[in-house]
């Protein structure tokens, strides 16, 4: 895994970070199924995936969201994530290598605390967007 941060510049239009992951393996899917108690066989059993008309198994949506939450936390450092919401746009196939990006779209105040809204996306190497969403973070570091 390679993490690259451009530093948390909380100005509208600034990219705050990119996180690239190694391709998602079958082992990762099996481990996540155990950790999350989501044992839906479409994520780990090739026969089930093929019976549903798919070429292969695919990643759990919550696995992708968990990686995205981790990316946001790595980008902002010791600051607070107020909210994180995503919409699942496409599946992440096994062996897909997701890339996470965040761009600041708004900076505002809430009862004396500066907040940044970050548009977050997850894409695959072929450009397929798999997740879209936003995070609201406090721009000041926690004490």
JSON list of C-alpha atoms in Angstrom, two decimals:
[
{"chain": "A", "resi": 1, "resn": "UNK", "atom": "CA", "xyz": [0.00, 0.00, 0.00]},
{"chain": "A", "resi": 2, "resn": "UNK", "atom": "CA", "xyz": [1.20, 3.46, -0.85]},
{"chain": "A", "resi": 3, "resn": "UNK", "atom": "CA", "xyz": [-0.09, 6.51, 0.94]},
{"chain": "A", "resi": 4, "resn": "UNK", "atom": "CA", "xyz": [0.63, 9.93, -0.44]},
{"chain": "A", "resi": 5, "resn": "UNK", "atom": "CA", "xyz": [-0.62, 13.03, 1.23]},
{"chain": "A", "resi": 6, "resn": "UNK", "atom": "CA", "xyz": [-0.37, 16.51, -0.11]},
{"chain": "A", "resi": 7, "resn": "UNK", "atom": "CA", "xyz": [-0.95, 17.97, 3.34]},
{"chain": "A", "resi": 8, "resn": "UNK", "atom": "CA", "xyz": [-4.28, 19.09, 4.65]},
{"chain": "A", "resi": 9, "resn": "UNK", "atom": "CA", "xyz": [-4.78, 22.40, 2.85]},
{"chain": "A", "resi": 10, "resn": "UNK", "atom": "CA", "xyz": [-8.38, 23.17, 3.68]},
{"chain": "A", "resi": 11, "resn": "UNK", "atom": "CA", "xyz": [-9.15, 25.58, 0.87]},
{"chain": "A", "resi": 12, "resn": "UNK", "atom": "CA", "xyz": [-11.93, 25.04, -1.63]},
{"chain": "A", "resi": 13, "resn": "UNK", "atom": "CA", "xyz": [-10.64, 23.14, -4.64]},
{"chain": "A", "resi": 14, "resn": "UNK", "atom": "CA", "xyz": [-7.53, 21.73, -2.97]},
{"chain": "A", "resi": 15, "resn": "UNK", "atom": "CA", "xyz": [-6.87, 18.03, -3.16]},
{"chain": "A", "resi": 16, "resn": "UNK", "atom": "CA", "xyz": [-6.12, 16.84, 0.33]},
{"chain": "A", "resi": 17, "resn": "UNK", "atom": "CA", "xyz": [-4.91, 13.37, -0.44]},
{"chain": "A", "resi": 18, "resn": "UNK", "atom": "CA", "xyz": [-4.64, 10.23, -2.47]},
{"chain": "A", "resi": 19, "resn": "UNK", "atom": "CA", "xyz": [-4.44, 6.69, -1.17]},
{"chain": "A", "resi": 20, "resn": "UNK", "atom": "CA", "xyz": [-3.63, 3.83, -3.50]},
{"chain": "A", "resi": 21, "resn": "UNK", "atom": "CA", "xyz": [-4.10, 0.24, -2.37]},
{"chain": "A", "resi": 22, "resn": "UNK", "atom": "CA", "xyz": [-2.69, -3.01, -3.59]},
{"chain": "A", "resi": 23, "resn": "UNK", "atom": "CA", "xyz": [-5.22, -5.10, -5.53]},
{"chain": "A", "resi": 24, "resn": "UNK", "atom": "CA", "xyz": [-7.86, -6.67, -3.31]},
{"chain": "A", "resi": 25, "resn": "UNK", "atom": "CA", "xyz": [-7.16, -10.39, -2.96]},
{"chain": "A", "resi": 26, "resn": "UNK", "atom": "CA", "xyz": [-9.42, -13.33, -2.23]},
{"chain": "A", "resi": 27, "resn": "UNK", "atom": "CA", "xyz": [-7.67, -13.63, 1.12]},
{"chain": "A", "resi": 28, "resn": "UNK", "atom": "CA", "xyz": [-8.63, -10.04, 1.96]},
{"chain": "A", "resi": 29, "resn": "UNK", "atom": "CA", "xyz": [-12.26, -10.79, 1.08]},
{"chain": "A", "resi": 30, "resn": "UNK", "atom": "CA", "xyz": [-12.26, -13.94, 3.26]},
{"chain": "A", "resi": 31, "resn": "UNK", "atom": "CA", "xyz": [-10.64, -12.09, 6.18]},
{"chain": "A", "resi": 32, "resn": "UNK", "atom": "CA", "xyz": [-13.08, -9.18, 5.87]},
{"chain": "A", "resi": 33, "resn": "UNK", "atom": "CA", "xyz": [-16.03, -11.61, 5.79]},
{"chain": "A", "resi": 34, "resn": "UNK", "atom": "CA", "xyz": [-14.85, -13.04, 9.11]},
{"chain": "A", "resi": 35, "resn": "UNK", "atom": "CA", "xyz": [-14.07, -9.66, 10.66]},
{"chain": "A", "resi": 36, "resn": "UNK", "atom": "CA", "xyz": [-17.37, -8.08, 9.60]},
{"chain": "A", "resi": 37, "resn": "UNK", "atom": "CA", "xyz": [-19.53, -11.20, 9.98]},
{"chain": "A", "resi": 38, "resn": "UNK", "atom": "CA", "xyz": [-20.72, -10.59, 6.41]},
{"chain": "A", "resi": 39, "resn": "UNK", "atom": "CA", "xyz": [-20.46, -14.08, 4.98]},
{"chain": "A", "resi": 40, "resn": "UNK", "atom": "CA", "xyz": [-22.55, -13.43, 1.87]},
{"chain": "A", "resi": 41, "resn": "UNK", "atom": "CA", "xyz": [-21.07, -16.07, -0.48]},
{"chain": "A", "resi": 42, "resn": "UNK", "atom": "CA", "xyz": [-21.18, -13.75, -3.48]},
{"chain": "A", "resi": 43, "resn": "UNK", "atom": "CA", "xyz": [-18.04, -12.13, -2.02]},
{"chain": "A", "resi": 44, "resn": "UNK", "atom": "CA", "xyz": [-16.06, -15.33, -1.48]},
{"chain": "A", "resi": 45, "resn": "UNK", "atom": "CA", "xyz": [-17.52, -18.22, -3.52]},
{"chain": "A", "resi": 46, "resn": "UNK", "atom": "CA", "xyz": [-16.79, -18.16, -7.25]},
{"chain": "A", "resi": 47, "resn": "UNK", "atom": "CA", "xyz": [-19.57, -20.66, -8.02]},
{"chain": "A", "resi": 48, "resn": "UNK", "atom": "CA", "xyz": [-22.16, -18.43, -6.34]},
{"chain": "A", "resi": 49, "resn": "UNK", "atom": "CA", "xyz": [-20.86, -15.35, -8.17]},
{"chain": "A", "resi": 50, "resn": "UNK", "atom": "CA", "xyz": [-21.06, -17.16, -11.51]},
{"chain": "A", "resi": 51, "resn": "UNK", "atom": "CA", "xyz": [-24.55, -18.45, -10.77]},
{"chain": "A", "resi": 52, "resn": "UNK", "atom": "CA", "xyz": [-25.56, -14.80, -10.34]},
{"chain": "A", "resi": 53, "resn": "UNK", "atom": "CA", "xyz": [-24.17, -13.98, -13.79]},
{"chain": "A", "resi": 54, "resn": "UNK", "atom": "CA", "xyz": [-20.92, -12.42, -12.61]},
{"chain": "A", "resi": 55, "resn": "UNK", "atom": "CA", "xyz": [-17.43, -13.25, -13.83]},
{"chain": "A", "resi": 56, "resn": "UNK", "atom": "CA", "xyz": [-16.01, -13.47, -10.32]},
{"chain": "A", "resi": 57, "resn": "UNK", "atom": "CA", "xyz": [-16.52, -12.47, -6.70]},
{"chain": "A", "resi": 58, "resn": "UNK", "atom": "CA", "xyz": [-16.31, -8.81, -5.66]},
{"chain": "A", "resi": 59, "resn": "UNK", "atom": "CA", "xyz": [-15.44, -6.79, -2.60]},
{"chain": "A", "resi": 60, "resn": "UNK", "atom": "CA", "xyz": [-17.91, -6.02, 0.18]},
{"chain": "A", "resi": 61, "resn": "UNK", "atom": "CA", "xyz": [-19.15, -2.44, -0.09]},
{"chain": "A", "resi": 62, "resn": "UNK", "atom": "CA", "xyz": [-18.32, -1.90, 3.55]},
{"chain": "A", "resi": 63, "resn": "UNK", "atom": "CA", "xyz": [-14.71, -2.97, 2.90]},
{"chain": "A", "resi": 64, "resn": "UNK", "atom": "CA", "xyz": [-14.40, -0.17, 0.36]},
{"chain": "A", "resi": 65, "resn": "UNK", "atom": "CA", "xyz": [-16.04, 2.26, 2.76]},
{"chain": "A", "resi": 66, "resn": "UNK", "atom": "CA", "xyz": [-13.70, 1.18, 5.57]},
{"chain": "A", "resi": 67, "resn": "UNK", "atom": "CA", "xyz": [-10.69, 1.85, 3.34]},
{"chain": "A", "resi": 68, "resn": "UNK", "atom": "CA", "xyz": [-12.14, 5.24, 2.43]},
{"chain": "A", "resi": 69, "resn": "UNK", "atom": "CA", "xyz": [-12.65, 6.15, 6.10]},
{"chain": "A", "resi": 70, "resn": "UNK", "atom": "CA", "xyz": [-9.04, 5.15, 6.76]},
{"chain": "A", "resi": 71, "resn": "UNK", "atom": "CA", "xyz": [-7.87, 7.32, 3.86]},
{"chain": "A", "resi": 72, "resn": "UNK", "atom": "CA", "xyz": [-9.76, 10.35, 5.21]},
{"chain": "A", "resi": 73, "resn": "UNK", "atom": "CA", "xyz": [-8.30, 9.83, 8.69]},
{"chain": "A", "resi": 74, "resn": "UNK", "atom": "CA", "xyz": [-4.78, 9.53, 7.27]},
{"chain": "A", "resi": 75, "resn": "UNK", "atom": "CA", "xyz": [-5.27, 12.69, 5.21]},
{"chain": "A", "resi": 76, "resn": "UNK", "atom": "CA", "xyz": [-6.54, 14.86, 8.04]},
{"chain": "A", "resi": 77, "resn": "UNK", "atom": "CA", "xyz": [-4.29, 13.54, 10.81]},
{"chain": "A", "resi": 78, "resn": "UNK", "atom": "CA", "xyz": [-5.27, 14.30, 14.38]},
{"chain": "A", "resi": 79, "resn": "UNK", "atom": "CA", "xyz": [-8.53, 16.03, 13.49]},
{"chain": "A", "resi": 80, "resn": "UNK", "atom": "CA", "xyz": [-12.14, 14.97, 13.93]},
{"chain": "A", "resi": 81, "resn": "UNK", "atom": "CA", "xyz": [-14.31, 13.44, 11.22]},
{"chain": "A", "resi": 82, "resn": "UNK", "atom": "CA", "xyz": [-17.80, 14.84, 11.87]},
{"chain": "A", "resi": 83, "resn": "UNK", "atom": "CA", "xyz": [-19.51, 12.76, 9.20]},
{"chain": "A", "resi": 84, "resn": "UNK", "atom": "CA", "xyz": [-18.77, 10.44, 6.31]},
{"chain": "A", "resi": 85, "resn": "UNK", "atom": "CA", "xyz": [-21.33, 9.29, 3.78]},
{"chain": "A", "resi": 86, "resn": "UNK", "atom": "CA", "xyz": [-20.98, 7.42, 0.52]},
{"chain": "A", "resi": 87, "resn": "UNK", "atom": "CA", "xyz": [-23.02, 5.99, -2.28]},
{"chain": "A", "resi": 88, "resn": "UNK", "atom": "CA", "xyz": [-21.95, 2.72, -3.85]},
{"chain": "A", "resi": 89, "resn": "UNK", "atom": "CA", "xyz": [-21.74, 3.38, -7.60]},
{"chain": "A", "resi": 90, "resn": "UNK", "atom": "CA", "xyz": [-20.14, 0.20, -8.95]},
{"chain": "A", "resi": 91, "resn": "UNK", "atom": "CA", "xyz": [-18.69, -3.03, -7.64]},
{"chain": "A", "resi": 92, "resn": "UNK", "atom": "CA", "xyz": [-15.02, -3.44, -6.79]},
{"chain": "A", "resi": 93, "resn": "UNK", "atom": "CA", "xyz": [-13.94, -6.72, -8.38]},
{"chain": "A", "resi": 94, "resn": "UNK", "atom": "CA", "xyz": [-11.47, -9.08, -6.75]},
{"chain": "A", "resi": 95, "resn": "UNK", "atom": "CA", "xyz": [-8.00, -8.00, -7.91]},
{"chain": "A", "resi": 96, "resn": "UNK", "atom": "CA", "xyz": [-9.25, -4.44, -8.37]},
{"chain": "A", "resi": 97, "resn": "UNK", "atom": "CA", "xyz": [-6.86, -1.81, -7.02]},
{"chain": "A", "resi": 98, "resn": "UNK", "atom": "CA", "xyz": [-8.90, 1.04, -5.55]},
{"chain": "A", "resi": 99, "resn": "UNK", "atom": "CA", "xyz": [-7.58, 4.59, -5.41]},
{"chain": "A", "resi": 100, "resn": "UNK", "atom": "CA", "xyz": [-9.11, 7.08, -3.00]},
{"chain": "A", "resi": 101, "resn": "UNK", "atom": "CA", "xyz": [-9.13, 10.85, -3.57]},
{"chain": "A", "resi": 102, "resn": "UNK", "atom": "CA", "xyz": [-10.40, 13.78, -1.57]},
{"chain": "A", "resi": 103, "resn": "UNK", "atom": "CA", "xyz": [-11.05, 17.36, -2.71]},
{"chain": "A", "resi": 104, "resn": "UNK", "atom": "CA", "xyz": [-12.22, 20.19, -0.45]},
{"chain": "A", "resi": 105, "resn": "UNK", "atom": "CA", "xyz": [-15.53, 21.57, -1.72]},
{"chain": "A", "resi": 106, "resn": "UNK", "atom": "CA", "xyz": [-16.55, 23.88, 1.14]},
{"chain": "A", "resi": 107, "resn": "UNK", "atom": "CA", "xyz": [-15.15, 25.52, 4.24]},
{"chain": "A", "resi": 108, "resn": "UNK", "atom": "CA", "xyz": [-17.60, 26.85, 6.81]},
{"chain": "A", "resi": 109, "resn": "UNK", "atom": "CA", "xyz": [-18.06, 27.64, 10.50]},
{"chain": "A", "resi": 110, "resn": "UNK", "atom": "CA", "xyz": [-20.19, 25.77, 13.02]},
{"chain": "A", "resi": 111, "resn": "UNK", "atom": "CA", "xyz": [-20.40, 27.36, 16.46]},
{"chain": "A", "resi": 112, "resn": "UNK", "atom": "CA", "xyz": [-16.83, 28.61, 16.29]},
{"chain": "A", "resi": 113, "resn": "UNK", "atom": "CA", "xyz": [-15.34, 25.50, 14.72]},
{"chain": "A", "resi": 114, "resn": "UNK", "atom": "CA", "xyz": [-14.07, 25.60, 11.16]},
{"chain": "A", "resi": 115, "resn": "UNK", "atom": "CA", "xyz": [-15.31, 22.67, 9.09]},
{"chain": "A", "resi": 116, "resn": "UNK", "atom": "CA", "xyz": [-14.22, 21.44, 5.68]},
{"chain": "A", "resi": 117, "resn": "UNK", "atom": "CA", "xyz": [-16.42, 19.39, 3.40]},
{"chain": "A", "resi": 118, "resn": "UNK", "atom": "CA", "xyz": [-14.39, 16.95, 1.33]},
{"chain": "A", "resi": 119, "resn": "UNK", "atom": "CA", "xyz": [-15.75, 15.24, -1.77]},
{"chain": "A", "resi": 120, "resn": "UNK", "atom": "CA", "xyz": [-14.41, 11.70, -1.74]},
{"chain": "A", "resi": 121, "resn": "UNK", "atom": "CA", "xyz": [-14.23, 9.22, -4.59]},
{"chain": "A", "resi": 122, "resn": "UNK", "atom": "CA", "xyz": [-12.90, 5.75, -5.11]},
{"chain": "A", "resi": 123, "resn": "UNK", "atom": "CA", "xyz": [-11.81, 4.71, -8.57]},
{"chain": "A", "resi": 124, "resn": "UNK", "atom": "CA", "xyz": [-10.25, 1.67, -10.18]},
{"chain": "A", "resi": 125, "resn": "UNK", "atom": "CA", "xyz": [-7.30, 1.66, -12.57]},
{"chain": "A", "resi": 126, "resn": "UNK", "atom": "CA", "xyz": [-9.63, 1.68, -15.59]},
{"chain": "A", "resi": 127, "resn": "UNK", "atom": "CA", "xyz": [-11.34, 4.84, -14.32]},
{"chain": "A", "resi": 128, "resn": "UNK", "atom": "CA", "xyz": [-14.47, 3.16, -12.99]},
{"chain": "A", "resi": 129, "resn": "UNK", "atom": "CA", "xyz": [-15.84, 5.12, -10.02]},
{"chain": "A", "resi": 130, "resn": "UNK", "atom": "CA", "xyz": [-16.98, 2.70, -7.31]},
{"chain": "A", "resi": 131, "resn": "UNK", "atom": "CA", "xyz": [-17.79, 5.09, -4.43]},
{"chain": "A", "resi": 132, "resn": "UNK", "atom": "CA", "xyz": [-18.80, 8.74, -4.24]},
{"chain": "A", "resi": 133, "resn": "UNK", "atom": "CA", "xyz": [-19.46, 10.66, -1.10]},
{"chain": "A", "resi": 134, "resn": "UNK", "atom": "CA", "xyz": [-18.44, 13.39, 1.24]},
{"chain": "A", "resi": 135, "resn": "UNK", "atom": "CA", "xyz": [-16.82, 13.85, 4.61]},
{"chain": "A", "resi": 136, "resn": "UNK", "atom": "CA", "xyz": [-17.10, 16.78, 6.98]},
{"chain": "A", "resi": 137, "resn": "UNK", "atom": "CA", "xyz": [-14.00, 17.29, 9.12]},
{"chain": "A", "resi": 138, "resn": "UNK", "atom": "CA", "xyz": [-12.81, 19.80, 11.67]},
{"chain": "A", "resi": 139, "resn": "UNK", "atom": "CA", "xyz": [-9.84, 21.71, 10.29]},
{"chain": "A", "resi": 140, "resn": "UNK", "atom": "CA", "xyz": [-8.14, 22.26, 13.64]},
{"chain": "A", "resi": 141, "resn": "UNK", "atom": "CA", "xyz": [-6.06, 19.54, 15.23]},
{"chain": "A", "resi": 142, "resn": "UNK", "atom": "CA", "xyz": [-7.25, 17.89, 18.41]},
{"chain": "A", "resi": 143, "resn": "UNK", "atom": "CA", "xyz": [-5.33, 18.83, 21.55]}
]
